[in-house]
PDB file of C-alpha atoms and ligand atoms in Angstrom:
ATOM      1  CA  MET A1283     -25.445 -42.778   1.340  1.00  0.00           C
ATOM      2  CA  PHE A1284     -24.076 -39.716   2.145  1.00  0.00           C
ATOM      3  CA  ASN A1285     -20.628 -41.168   2.472  1.00  0.00           C
ATOM      4  CA  LYS A1286     -21.846 -41.730  -1.511  1.00  0.00           C
ATOM      5  CA  LEU A1287     -22.364 -38.148  -2.409  1.00  0.00           C
ATOM      6  CA  ARG A1288     -19.656 -38.113  -1.239  1.00  0.00           C
ATOM      7  CA  LEU A1289     -17.545 -40.876  -2.615  1.00  0.00           C
ATOM      8  CA  TRP A1290     -19.098 -39.501  -5.886  1.00  0.00           C
ATOM      9  CA  LYS A1291     -19.046 -35.233  -6.133  1.00  0.00           C
ATOM     10  CA  ASN A1292     -15.084 -36.223  -5.166  1.00  0.00           C
ATOM     11  CA  GLN A1293     -14.251 -38.857  -8.116  1.00  0.00           C
ATOM     12  CA  ASN A1294     -15.811 -35.713 -10.860  1.00  0.00           C
ATOM     13  CA  ASN A1295     -19.332 -38.617 -10.289  1.00  0.00           C
ATOM     14  CA  SER A1296     -17.276 -40.720 -12.253  1.00  0.00           C
ATOM     15  CA  SER A1297     -20.814 -42.838 -13.945  1.00  0.00           C
ATOM     16  CA  THR A1298     -17.885 -46.048 -14.410  1.00  0.00           C
ATOM     17  CA  LEU A1299     -17.091 -45.511 -11.009  1.00  0.00           C
ATOM     18  CA  ARG A1300     -20.931 -45.292  -9.625  1.00  0.00           C
ATOM     19  CA  ASP A1301     -21.593 -48.181 -12.031  1.00  0.00           C
ATOM     20  CA  LYS A1302     -19.411 -50.967 -11.336  1.00  0.00           C
ATOM     21  CA  ILE A1303     -19.942 -50.127  -7.300  1.00  0.00           C
ATOM     22  CA  GLU A1304     -23.480 -50.847  -7.743  1.00  0.00           C
ATOM     23  CA  ALA A1305     -22.842 -54.220  -9.802  1.00  0.00           C
ATOM     24  CA  ILE A1306     -20.367 -54.849  -7.299  1.00  0.00           C
ATOM     25  CA  LYS A1307     -23.386 -53.852  -4.082  1.00  0.00           C
ATOM     26  CA  LYS A1308     -25.519 -56.497  -6.344  1.00  0.00           C
ATOM     27  CA  LEU A1309     -23.662 -60.408  -5.236  1.00  0.00           C
ATOM     28  CA  PRO A1310     -21.462 -60.898  -2.178  1.00  0.00           C
ATOM     29  CA  VAL A1311     -19.245 -58.679  -0.604  1.00  0.00           C
ATOM     30  CA  PRO A1312     -16.340 -59.664   0.890  1.00  0.00           C
ATOM     31  CA  GLU A1313     -17.104 -58.764   4.226  1.00  0.00           C
ATOM     32  CA  HIS A1314     -12.840 -58.655   5.809  1.00  0.00           C
ATOM     33  CA  VAL A1315     -10.219 -57.434   3.141  1.00  0.00           C
ATOM     34  CA  ALA A1316      -7.050 -57.425   4.353  1.00  0.00           C
ATOM     35  CA  ILE A1317      -4.505 -54.956   2.523  1.00  0.00           C
ATOM     36  CA  ILE A1318      -0.674 -55.858   2.799  1.00  0.00           C
ATOM     37  CA  MET A1319      -0.188 -51.692   1.537  1.00  0.00           C
ATOM     38  CA  ASP A1320       2.853 -52.189   0.261  1.00  0.00           C
ATOM     39  CA  GLY A1321       5.425 -50.255  -2.235  1.00  0.00           C
ATOM     40  CA  ASN A1322       5.678 -46.435   0.078  1.00  0.00           C
ATOM     41  CA  GLY A1323       9.286 -46.028  -0.862  1.00  0.00           C
ATOM     42  CA  ARG A1324       9.034 -46.849  -4.142  1.00  0.00           C
ATOM     43  CA  TRP A1325       6.595 -44.789  -5.071  1.00  0.00           C
ATOM     44  CA  ALA A1326       8.982 -42.463  -3.982  1.00  0.00           C
ATOM     45  CA  LYS A1327      12.434 -43.325  -5.360  1.00  0.00           C
ATOM     46  CA  LYS A1328      10.760 -43.700  -8.598  1.00  0.00           C
ATOM     47  CA  ARG A1329       9.878 -39.502  -8.240  1.00  0.00           C
ATOM     48  CA  ALA A1330      13.694 -38.657  -6.678  1.00  0.00           C
ATOM     49  CA  LEU A1331      11.643 -37.789  -3.418  1.00  0.00           C
ATOM     50  CA  PRO A1332      12.397 -38.958  -0.029  1.00  0.00           C
ATOM     51  CA  ARG A1333      10.607 -42.611   1.163  1.00  0.00           C
ATOM     52  CA  ILE A1334       8.332 -40.694   4.420  1.00  0.00           C
ATOM     53  CA  ALA A1335       6.697 -39.235   0.725  1.00  0.00           C
ATOM     54  CA  GLY A1336       5.313 -42.384  -0.284  1.00  0.00           C
ATOM     55  CA  HIS A1337       4.562 -42.821   3.060  1.00  0.00           C
ATOM     56  CA  HIS A1338       2.775 -39.390   2.847  1.00  0.00           C
ATOM     57  CA  GLU A1339       0.450 -40.146   0.629  1.00  0.00           C
ATOM     58  CA  GLY A1340      -0.784 -43.454   1.057  1.00  0.00           C
ATOM     59  CA  MET A1341      -1.890 -41.658   3.858  1.00  0.00           C
ATOM     60  CA  LYS A1342      -4.343 -39.525   1.725  1.00  0.00           C
ATOM     61  CA  VAL A1343      -4.561 -43.627  -0.211  1.00  0.00           C
ATOM     62  CA  VAL A1344      -5.678 -45.431   2.860  1.00  0.00           C
ATOM     63  CA  ARG A1345      -8.860 -42.380   3.131  1.00  0.00           C
ATOM     64  CA  LYS A1346     -10.252 -43.698  -0.319  1.00  0.00           C
ATOM     65  CA  THR A1347      -9.883 -46.601   0.946  1.00  0.00           C
ATOM     66  CA  THR A1348     -11.419 -46.941   3.425  1.00  0.00           C
ATOM     67  CA  MET A1349     -14.732 -44.057   1.822  1.00  0.00           C
ATOM     68  CA  LEU A1350     -15.095 -47.260  -0.594  1.00  0.00           C
ATOM     69  CA  ALA A1351     -15.253 -50.433   1.588  1.00  0.00           C
ATOM     70  CA  ASN A1352     -17.782 -48.708   3.501  1.00  0.00           C
ATOM     71  CA  ASP A1353     -19.304 -47.509   1.108  1.00  0.00           C
ATOM     72  CA  LEU A1354     -19.603 -51.711  -0.503  1.00  0.00           C
ATOM     73  CA  GLY A1355     -20.696 -52.617   2.861  1.00  0.00           C
ATOM     74  CA  VAL A1356     -17.439 -54.532   3.472  1.00  0.00           C
ATOM     75  CA  LYS A1357     -17.451 -55.579   7.696  1.00  0.00           C
ATOM     76  CA  THR A1358     -14.343 -55.674   8.444  1.00  0.00           C
ATOM     77  CA  LEU A1359     -10.930 -53.465   6.434  1.00  0.00           C
ATOM     78  CA  THR A1360      -7.428 -54.787   7.867  1.00  0.00           C
ATOM     79  CA  LEU A1361      -4.827 -52.455   6.624  1.00  0.00           C
ATOM     80  CA  TYR A1362      -0.967 -53.559   7.878  1.00  0.00           C
ATOM     81  CA  ALA A1363       0.538 -50.291   8.319  1.00  0.00           C
ATOM     82  CA  PHE A1364       3.810 -51.563  10.356  1.00  0.00           C
ATOM     83  CA  SER A1365       5.467 -54.551  10.831  1.00  0.00           C
ATOM     84  CA  THR A1366       6.996 -56.406  14.395  1.00  0.00           C
ATOM     85  CA  GLU A1367       9.985 -56.446  10.945  1.00  0.00           C
ATOM     86  CA  ASN A1368       9.408 -52.461  10.176  1.00  0.00           C
ATOM     87  CA  TRP A1369      11.763 -51.730  13.555  1.00  0.00           C
ATOM     88  CA  LYS A1370      14.711 -52.108  11.884  1.00  0.00           C
ATOM     89  CA  ARG A1371      14.047 -48.950   9.133  1.00  0.00           C
ATOM     90  CA  PRO A1372      16.308 -46.197   9.438  1.00  0.00           C
ATOM     91  CA  LYS A1373      15.423 -44.726  12.778  1.00  0.00           C
ATOM     92  CA  ASN A1374      13.755 -41.587  10.765  1.00  0.00           C
ATOM     93  CA  GLU A1375      11.710 -42.755   8.779  1.00  0.00           C
ATOM     94  CA  VAL A1376      10.045 -45.003  11.652  1.00  0.00           C
ATOM     95  CA  GLU A1377       9.679 -42.018  13.717  1.00  0.00           C
ATOM     96  CA  TYR A1378       7.845 -40.889  10.798  1.00  0.00           C
ATOM     97  CA  ILE A1379       5.578 -43.757  10.004  1.00  0.00           C
ATOM     98  CA  MET A1380       5.172 -43.323  13.428  1.00  0.00           C
ATOM     99  CA  LYS A1381       3.873 -39.290  13.206  1.00  0.00           C
ATOM    100  CA  LEU A1382       0.969 -40.678  10.624  1.00  0.00           C
ATOM    101  CA  PRO A1383      -1.347 -42.230  13.412  1.00  0.00           C
ATOM    102  CA  GLU A1384      -2.171 -38.733  14.085  1.00  0.00           C
ATOM    103  CA  GLU A1385      -1.583 -35.917  11.341  1.00  0.00           C
ATOM    104  CA  PHE A1386      -4.285 -38.971   9.959  1.00  0.00           C
ATOM    105  CA  LEU A1387      -7.056 -39.008  12.156  1.00  0.00           C
ATOM    106  CA  GLY A1388      -6.104 -35.696  13.061  1.00  0.00           C
ATOM    107  CA  THR A1389      -7.016 -34.641   9.632  1.00  0.00           C
ATOM    108  CA  PHE A1390      -9.817 -37.306   8.923  1.00  0.00           C
ATOM    109  CA  LEU A1391     -11.592 -38.033  12.755  1.00  0.00           C
ATOM    110  CA  PRO A1392     -13.831 -36.205  12.399  1.00  0.00           C
ATOM    111  CA  GLU A1393     -15.464 -38.651   8.221  1.00  0.00           C
ATOM    112  CA  LEU A1394     -14.659 -41.165   9.640  1.00  0.00           C
ATOM    113  CA  VAL A1395     -16.977 -40.525  13.331  1.00  0.00           C
ATOM    114  CA  GLU A1396     -20.066 -38.453  10.910  1.00  0.00           C
ATOM    115  CA  ASN A1397     -19.580 -42.463   7.664  1.00  0.00           C
ATOM    116  CA  ASN A1398     -20.237 -44.308  11.131  1.00  0.00           C
ATOM    117  CA  VAL A1399     -16.009 -45.860  10.549  1.00  0.00           C
ATOM    118  CA  GLN A1400     -15.507 -48.129  14.128  1.00  0.00           C
ATOM    119  CA  VAL A1401     -11.251 -47.907  14.673  1.00  0.00           C
ATOM    120  CA  LYS A1402      -9.193 -50.581  15.960  1.00  0.00           C
ATOM    121  CA  MET A1403      -5.685 -51.680  16.094  1.00  0.00           C
ATOM    122  CA  MET A1404      -4.632 -54.869  16.490  1.00  0.00           C
ATOM    123  CA  GLY A1405      -0.723 -54.942  17.313  1.00  0.00           C
ATOM    124  CA  TYR A1406       1.600 -54.899  19.496  1.00  0.00           C
ATOM    125  CA  LYS A1407       1.096 -51.596  21.050  1.00  0.00           C
ATOM    126  CA  ASP A1408       3.269 -51.883  24.534  1.00  0.00           C
ATOM    127  CA  GLN A1409       6.833 -50.490  21.605  1.00  0.00           C
ATOM    128  CA  LEU A1410       4.527 -47.487  20.388  1.00  0.00           C
ATOM    129  CA  PRO A1411       5.252 -44.198  21.343  1.00  0.00           C
ATOM    130  CA  VAL A1412       2.786 -42.628  23.447  1.00  0.00           C
ATOM    131  CA  HIS A1413       1.907 -40.188  20.973  1.00  0.00           C
ATOM    132  CA  THR A1414       1.590 -43.129  18.276  1.00  0.00           C
ATOM    133  CA  LEU A1415      -1.105 -44.400  20.519  1.00  0.00           C
ATOM    134  CA  HIS A1416      -2.753 -41.146  22.473  1.00  0.00           C
ATOM    135  CA  ALA A1417      -4.030 -40.218  19.110  1.00  0.00           C
ATOM    136  CA  ILE A1418      -5.207 -44.006  18.472  1.00  0.00           C
ATOM    137  CA  GLU A1419      -6.189 -44.810  21.306  1.00  0.00           C
ATOM    138  CA  LYS A1420      -8.077 -40.915  21.552  1.00  0.00           C
ATOM    139  CA  ALA A1421     -10.055 -42.356  17.621  1.00  0.00           C
ATOM    140  CA  MET A1422     -10.850 -45.586  19.108  1.00  0.00           C
ATOM    141  CA  GLU A1423     -13.234 -43.681  22.243  1.00  0.00           C
ATOM    142  CA  GLU A1424     -14.539 -41.639  19.830  1.00  0.00           C
ATOM    143  CA  THR A1425     -15.399 -44.691  17.181  1.00  0.00           C
ATOM    144  CA  LYS A1426     -16.439 -46.952  19.464  1.00  0.00           C
ATOM    145  CA  HIS A1427     -20.772 -46.648  18.419  1.00  0.00           C
ATOM    146  CA  ASN A1428     -20.005 -46.418  15.677  1.00  0.00           C
ATOM    147  CA  ASN A1429     -21.148 -49.273  14.253  1.00  0.00           C
ATOM    148  CA  GLY A1430     -20.314 -48.633   9.649  1.00  0.00           C
ATOM    149  CA  LEU A1431     -16.798 -50.388   8.848  1.00  0.00           C
ATOM    150  CA  VAL A1432     -14.114 -51.350  11.252  1.00  0.00           C
ATOM    151  CA  LEU A1433     -10.419 -49.939  10.458  1.00  0.00           C
ATOM    152  CA  ASN A1434      -8.566 -52.178  11.589  1.00  0.00           C
ATOM    153  CA  PHE A1435      -5.310 -50.973  11.883  1.00  0.00           C
ATOM    154  CA  ALA A1436      -2.636 -53.526  11.707  1.00  0.00           C
ATOM    155  CA  LEU A1437      -0.150 -51.746  13.678  1.00  0.00           C
ATOM    156  CA  ASN A1438       3.099 -53.451  15.288  1.00  0.00           C
ATOM    157  CA  TYR A1439       1.642 -56.545  14.143  1.00  0.00           C
ATOM    158  CA  GLY A1440       3.503 -59.763  13.568  1.00  0.00           C
ATOM    159  CA  SER A1441       1.837 -63.044  12.977  1.00  0.00           C
ATOM    160  CA  ARG A1442       4.638 -65.346  14.611  1.00  0.00           C
ATOM    161  CA  ALA A1443       4.500 -63.562  17.844  1.00  0.00           C
ATOM    162  CA  GLU A1444       0.911 -63.673  18.235  1.00  0.00           C
ATOM    163  CA  ILE A1445       0.771 -67.468  17.649  1.00  0.00           C
ATOM    164  CA  ILE A1446       3.904 -68.222  20.538  1.00  0.00           C
ATOM    165  CA  ASP A1447       1.594 -65.489  22.500  1.00  0.00           C
ATOM    166  CA  ALA A1448      -1.487 -67.007  22.406  1.00  0.00           C
ATOM    167  CA  VAL A1449       0.287 -70.450  22.882  1.00  0.00           C
ATOM    168  CA  LYS A1450       1.912 -68.939  25.760  1.00  0.00           C
ATOM    169  CA  GLN A1451      -1.280 -68.017  27.512  1.00  0.00           C
ATOM    170  CA  VAL A1452      -3.103 -70.921  25.598  1.00  0.00           C
ATOM    171  CA  LEU A1453      -0.618 -72.861  28.020  1.00  0.00           C
ATOM    172  CA  ASN A1454      -0.951 -70.421  31.015  1.00  0.00           C
ATOM    173  CA  ASP A1455      -4.643 -71.686  31.033  1.00  0.00           C
ATOM    174  CA  SER A1456      -4.251 -75.040  30.775  1.00  0.00           C
ATOM    175  CA  LYS A1457      -2.457 -74.768  34.420  1.00  0.00           C
ATOM    176  CA  SER A1458      -4.621 -73.271  35.180  1.00  0.00           C
ATOM    177  CA  GLY A1459      -7.512 -74.913  34.550  1.00  0.00           C
ATOM    178  CA  ILE A1460      -9.490 -73.036  32.892  1.00  0.00           C
ATOM    179  CA  LEU A1461      -8.725 -74.760  29.985  1.00  0.00           C
ATOM    180  CA  LYS A1462      -8.701 -78.292  29.428  1.00  0.00           C
ATOM    181  CA  GLU A1463      -6.107 -80.042  26.529  1.00  0.00           C
ATOM    182  CA  ASN A1464     -10.268 -81.247  24.394  1.00  0.00           C
ATOM    183  CA  GLU A1465     -11.565 -78.844  24.615  1.00  0.00           C
ATOM    184  CA  LEU A1466      -8.598 -76.045  22.182  1.00  0.00           C
ATOM    185  CA  ASP A1467     -10.151 -76.811  18.745  1.00  0.00           C
ATOM    186  CA  GLU A1468      -9.702 -74.335  15.798  1.00  0.00           C
ATOM    187  CA  GLN A1469     -12.479 -72.473  16.827  1.00  0.00           C
ATOM    188  CA  VAL A1470     -10.918 -71.967  20.534  1.00  0.00           C
ATOM    189  CA  PHE A1471      -7.817 -71.490  19.305  1.00  0.00           C
ATOM    190  CA  SER A1472      -8.710 -68.522  16.882  1.00  0.00           C
ATOM    191  CA  SER A1473     -10.249 -66.821  19.650  1.00  0.00           C
ATOM    192  CA  TYR A1474      -6.818 -66.559  21.535  1.00  0.00           C
ATOM    193  CA  LEU A1475      -5.803 -64.236  18.543  1.00  0.00           C
ATOM    194  CA  MET A1476      -5.752 -60.249  17.995  1.00  0.00           C
ATOM    195  CA  THR A1477      -7.886 -61.383  15.685  1.00  0.00           C
ATOM    196  CA  SER A1478     -10.508 -62.813  17.579  1.00  0.00           C
ATOM    197  CA  GLU A1479     -13.420 -60.495  17.187  1.00  0.00           C
ATOM    198  CA  PHE A1480     -13.475 -60.881  13.722  1.00  0.00           C
ATOM    199  CA  ALA A1481     -13.983 -62.763  11.519  1.00  0.00           C
ATOM    200  CA  ASP A1482     -11.429 -64.784   8.456  1.00  0.00           C
ATOM    201  CA  PRO A1483     -10.326 -62.154   5.552  1.00  0.00           C
ATOM    202  CA  ASP A1484     -11.932 -63.221   2.703  1.00  0.00           C
ATOM    203  CA  LEU A1485      -9.606 -60.721   0.539  1.00  0.00           C
ATOM    204  CA  LEU A1486      -5.946 -60.352   1.245  1.00  0.00           C
ATOM    205  CA  ILE A1487      -4.350 -57.851  -1.659  1.00  0.00           C
ATOM    206  CA  ARG A1488      -0.640 -57.077  -1.654  1.00  0.00           C
ATOM    207  CA  THR A1489       0.119 -53.516  -3.774  1.00  0.00           C
ATOM    208  CA  SER A1490       3.556 -53.203  -5.000  1.00  0.00           C
ATOM    209  CA  GLY A1491       4.369 -56.101  -7.217  1.00  0.00           C
ATOM    210  CA  GLU A1492       5.867 -58.469  -3.951  1.00  0.00           C
ATOM    211  CA  ILE A1493       3.645 -61.761  -3.569  1.00  0.00           C
ATOM    212  CA  ARG A1494       4.443 -62.783   0.189  1.00  0.00           C
ATOM    213  CA  LEU A1495       2.657 -62.642   3.714  1.00  0.00           C
ATOM    214  CA  SER A1496       6.085 -60.941   5.253  1.00  0.00           C
ATOM    215  CA  ASN A1497       4.931 -62.713   9.281  1.00  0.00           C
ATOM    216  CA  PHE A1498       1.159 -61.104   7.790  1.00  0.00           C
ATOM    217  CA  MET A1499      -2.150 -62.710   9.819  1.00  0.00           C
ATOM    218  CA  LEU A1500      -0.814 -66.920   8.806  1.00  0.00           C
ATOM    219  CA  TRP A1501      -3.236 -68.418  10.350  1.00  0.00           C
ATOM    220  CA  GLN A1502      -6.033 -66.207   8.987  1.00  0.00           C
ATOM    221  CA  LEU A1503      -5.649 -66.160   6.034  1.00  0.00           C
ATOM    222  CA  ALA A1504      -5.589 -70.096   5.854  1.00  0.00           C
ATOM    223  CA  TYR A1505      -8.421 -69.725   3.457  1.00  0.00           C
ATOM    224  CA  SER A1506      -8.838 -66.277   1.720  1.00  0.00           C
ATOM    225  CA  GLU A1507      -8.792 -65.136  -1.480  1.00  0.00           C
ATOM    226  CA  PHE A1508      -5.187 -63.415  -2.599  1.00  0.00           C
ATOM    227  CA  TRP A1509      -5.401 -60.500  -4.538  1.00  0.00           C
ATOM    228  CA  PHE A1510      -2.081 -59.286  -5.802  1.00  0.00           C
ATOM    229  CA  THR A1511      -1.072 -56.271  -8.179  1.00  0.00           C
ATOM    230  CA  ASP A1512       2.403 -54.489  -9.807  1.00  0.00           C
ATOM    231  CA  VAL A1513       0.401 -51.092  -8.619  1.00  0.00           C
ATOM    232  CA  LEU A1514       2.626 -49.116  -5.242  1.00  0.00           C
ATOM    233  CA  TRP A1515       0.305 -48.492  -2.640  1.00  0.00           C
ATOM    234  CA  PRO A1516       0.068 -44.639  -3.006  1.00  0.00           C
ATOM    235  CA  ASP A1517      -1.389 -45.747  -6.976  1.00  0.00           C
ATOM    236  CA  PHE A1518      -4.370 -47.770  -5.846  1.00  0.00           C
ATOM    237  CA  SER A1519      -7.076 -46.156  -6.636  1.00  0.00           C
ATOM    238  CA  GLU A1520     -11.462 -46.961  -6.071  1.00  0.00           C
ATOM    239  CA  GLU A1521     -10.885 -49.056  -9.346  1.00  0.00           C
ATOM    240  CA  HIS A1522      -8.986 -51.102  -8.557  1.00  0.00           C
ATOM    241  CA  LEU A1523      -9.650 -52.339  -5.269  1.00  0.00           C
ATOM    242  CA  LEU A1524     -13.266 -52.320  -7.184  1.00  0.00           C
ATOM    243  CA  GLU A1525     -11.042 -54.890  -9.466  1.00  0.00           C
ATOM    244  CA  ALA A1526     -10.119 -56.449  -6.587  1.00  0.00           C
ATOM    245  CA  ILE A1527     -12.917 -57.736  -5.882  1.00  0.00           C
ATOM    246  CA  GLU A1528     -15.065 -58.143  -9.348  1.00  0.00           C
ATOM    247  CA  VAL A1529     -12.008 -60.781  -8.549  1.00  0.00           C
ATOM    248  CA  PHE A1530     -13.217 -62.390  -5.750  1.00  0.00           C
ATOM    249  CA  GLN A1531     -16.287 -62.364  -6.556  1.00  0.00           C
ATOM    250  CA  LYS A1532     -15.411 -65.370 -10.048  1.00  0.00           C
ATOM    251  CA  ARG A1533     -13.733 -67.761  -7.644  1.00  0.00           C
ATOM    252  CA  GLN A1534     -14.900 -70.027  -6.591  1.00  0.00           C
ATOM    253  CA  ARG A1535     -14.861 -71.429  -2.689  1.00  0.00           C
ATOM    254  CA  ARG A1536     -14.492 -74.531  -1.686  1.00  0.00           C
ATOM    255  CA  PHE A1537     -12.476 -75.003   1.069  1.00  0.00           C
ATOM    256  CA  GLY A1538     -11.573 -78.156   0.506  1.00  0.00           C
ATOM    257  CA  GLY A1539     -14.476 -79.264  -1.328  1.00  0.00           C
ATOM    258  CA  ILE A1540     -16.059 -79.962  -3.929  1.00  0.00           C
ATOM    259  CA  LEU A1541     -19.079 -77.842  -5.428  1.00  0.00           C
TER     260      LEU A1541
HETATM  261  C1  IPE B1781       5.317 -50.490   2.712  1.00  0.00           C
HETATM  262  O1  IPE B1781       6.027 -49.709   2.340  1.00  0.00           O
HETATM  263  C2  IPE B1781       4.413 -49.851   3.602  1.00  0.00           C
HETATM  264  C3  IPE B1781       5.558 -49.979   5.151  1.00  0.00           C
HETATM  265  C4  IPE B1781       6.056 -50.865   5.365  1.00  0.00           C
HETATM  266  C5  IPE B1781       5.334 -48.640   6.549  1.00  0.00           C
HETATM  267  P1  IPE B1781       7.598 -49.287   2.141  1.00  0.00           P
HETATM  268  O2  IPE B1781       7.885 -48.687   2.775  1.00  0.00           O
HETATM  269  O3  IPE B1781       7.568 -51.483   2.299  1.00  0.00           O
HETATM  270  O4  IPE B1781       7.135 -49.272   0.229  1.00  0.00           O
HETATM  271  P2  IPE B1781       8.940 -50.170  -0.616  1.00  0.00           P
HETATM  272  O5  IPE B1781       8.163 -51.974  -0.073  1.00  0.00           O
HETATM  273  O6  IPE B1781      10.052 -50.171   0.805  1.00  0.00           O
HETATM  274  O7  IPE B1781       8.638 -49.135  -1.685  1.00  0.00           O
HETATM  275  C1  IPE B1782       5.073 -55.356   4.490  1.00  0.00           C
HETATM  276  O1  IPE B1782       5.755 -54.424   3.716  1.00  0.00           O
HETATM  277  C2  IPE B1782       4.810 -54.583   5.649  1.00  0.00           C
HETATM  278  C3  IPE B1782       3.285 -53.551   5.848  1.00  0.00           C
HETATM  279  C4  IPE B1782       3.138 -53.231   4.467  1.00  0.00           C
HETATM  280  C5  IPE B1782       3.012 -52.620   6.651  1.00  0.00           C
HETATM  281  P1  IPE B1782       7.822 -55.170   3.813  1.00  0.00           P
HETATM  282  O2  IPE B1782       7.666 -53.702   2.819  1.00  0.00           O
HETATM  283  O3  IPE B1782       7.955 -54.590   5.337  1.00  0.00           O
HETATM  284  O4  IPE B1782       7.744 -56.284   3.500  1.00  0.00           O
HETATM  285  P2  IPE B1782       8.903 -56.849   2.784  1.00  0.00           P
HETATM  286  O5  IPE B1782       9.918 -56.302   3.775  1.00  0.00           O
HETATM  287  O6  IPE B1782       9.022 -56.372   1.502  1.00  0.00           O
HETATM  288  O7  IPE B1782       8.742 -58.467   3.220  1.00  0.00           O
HETATM  289 MG1   MG B1783       7.704 -52.472   1.273  1.00  0.00          MG
END
């Protein structure tokens, strides 16, 4: 309730937004929403700003999106923040992105705590700078007893590497007799992935007009609904998230069956 009040206040108490939220809440809301937050660089370029200005602006959108998802009753929000391929970028850009978790959590952690949000991370921790990992682990620790929205950052995440690692672990467990070949099924294999504790995403959103997955949750998105928009991530608003969910609520999910 407090969260909702704050959101409405921040939105100048826009009644259309409030009505939309209430209408959406009357229908099933996707339990797990995953977002490929793309277009920060192009947003900055359009304004003749350095690319990092786009990443900074994008951080504010992470906050707004998290608060609205929490308010709607979404259980898990997975945000693709940095891929295993993003290390190819210029050093200064990578360094800047790696400072964002500290900046974001330094500012918003109290608000996340207050709103019952639980922070998690999936990705390869070993290659992250110590200061980046420290900020995330602190947030995970401080929010671990919260039971509202799980805000799951995909940071230094890559789906192919994740799948290869899962296969290696399966082979090891098979060799040591922990896992028998006839026990391996889709559910068991899922338990070897970084997402073992989450249900598969119901809805995938990608901003910036790119229609691709860029190595994101290849296994987990097998039956997710996709929603793409040309809007660049820093311009992504509450209205866009609500629109995506409205579209989701009109879709018929058949999972290979017939209705
Ligand atoms: C997404 O925005 C953020 C990250 C990949 C870290 P981009 O930085 O990819 O922005 P564009 O796609 O170049 O506009
Ligand atoms: C995907 O965006 C990764 C993140 C949003 C973190 P990219 O900008 O890296 O994807 P490509 O290179 O356009 O496929
Ligand atoms: Mg991009």
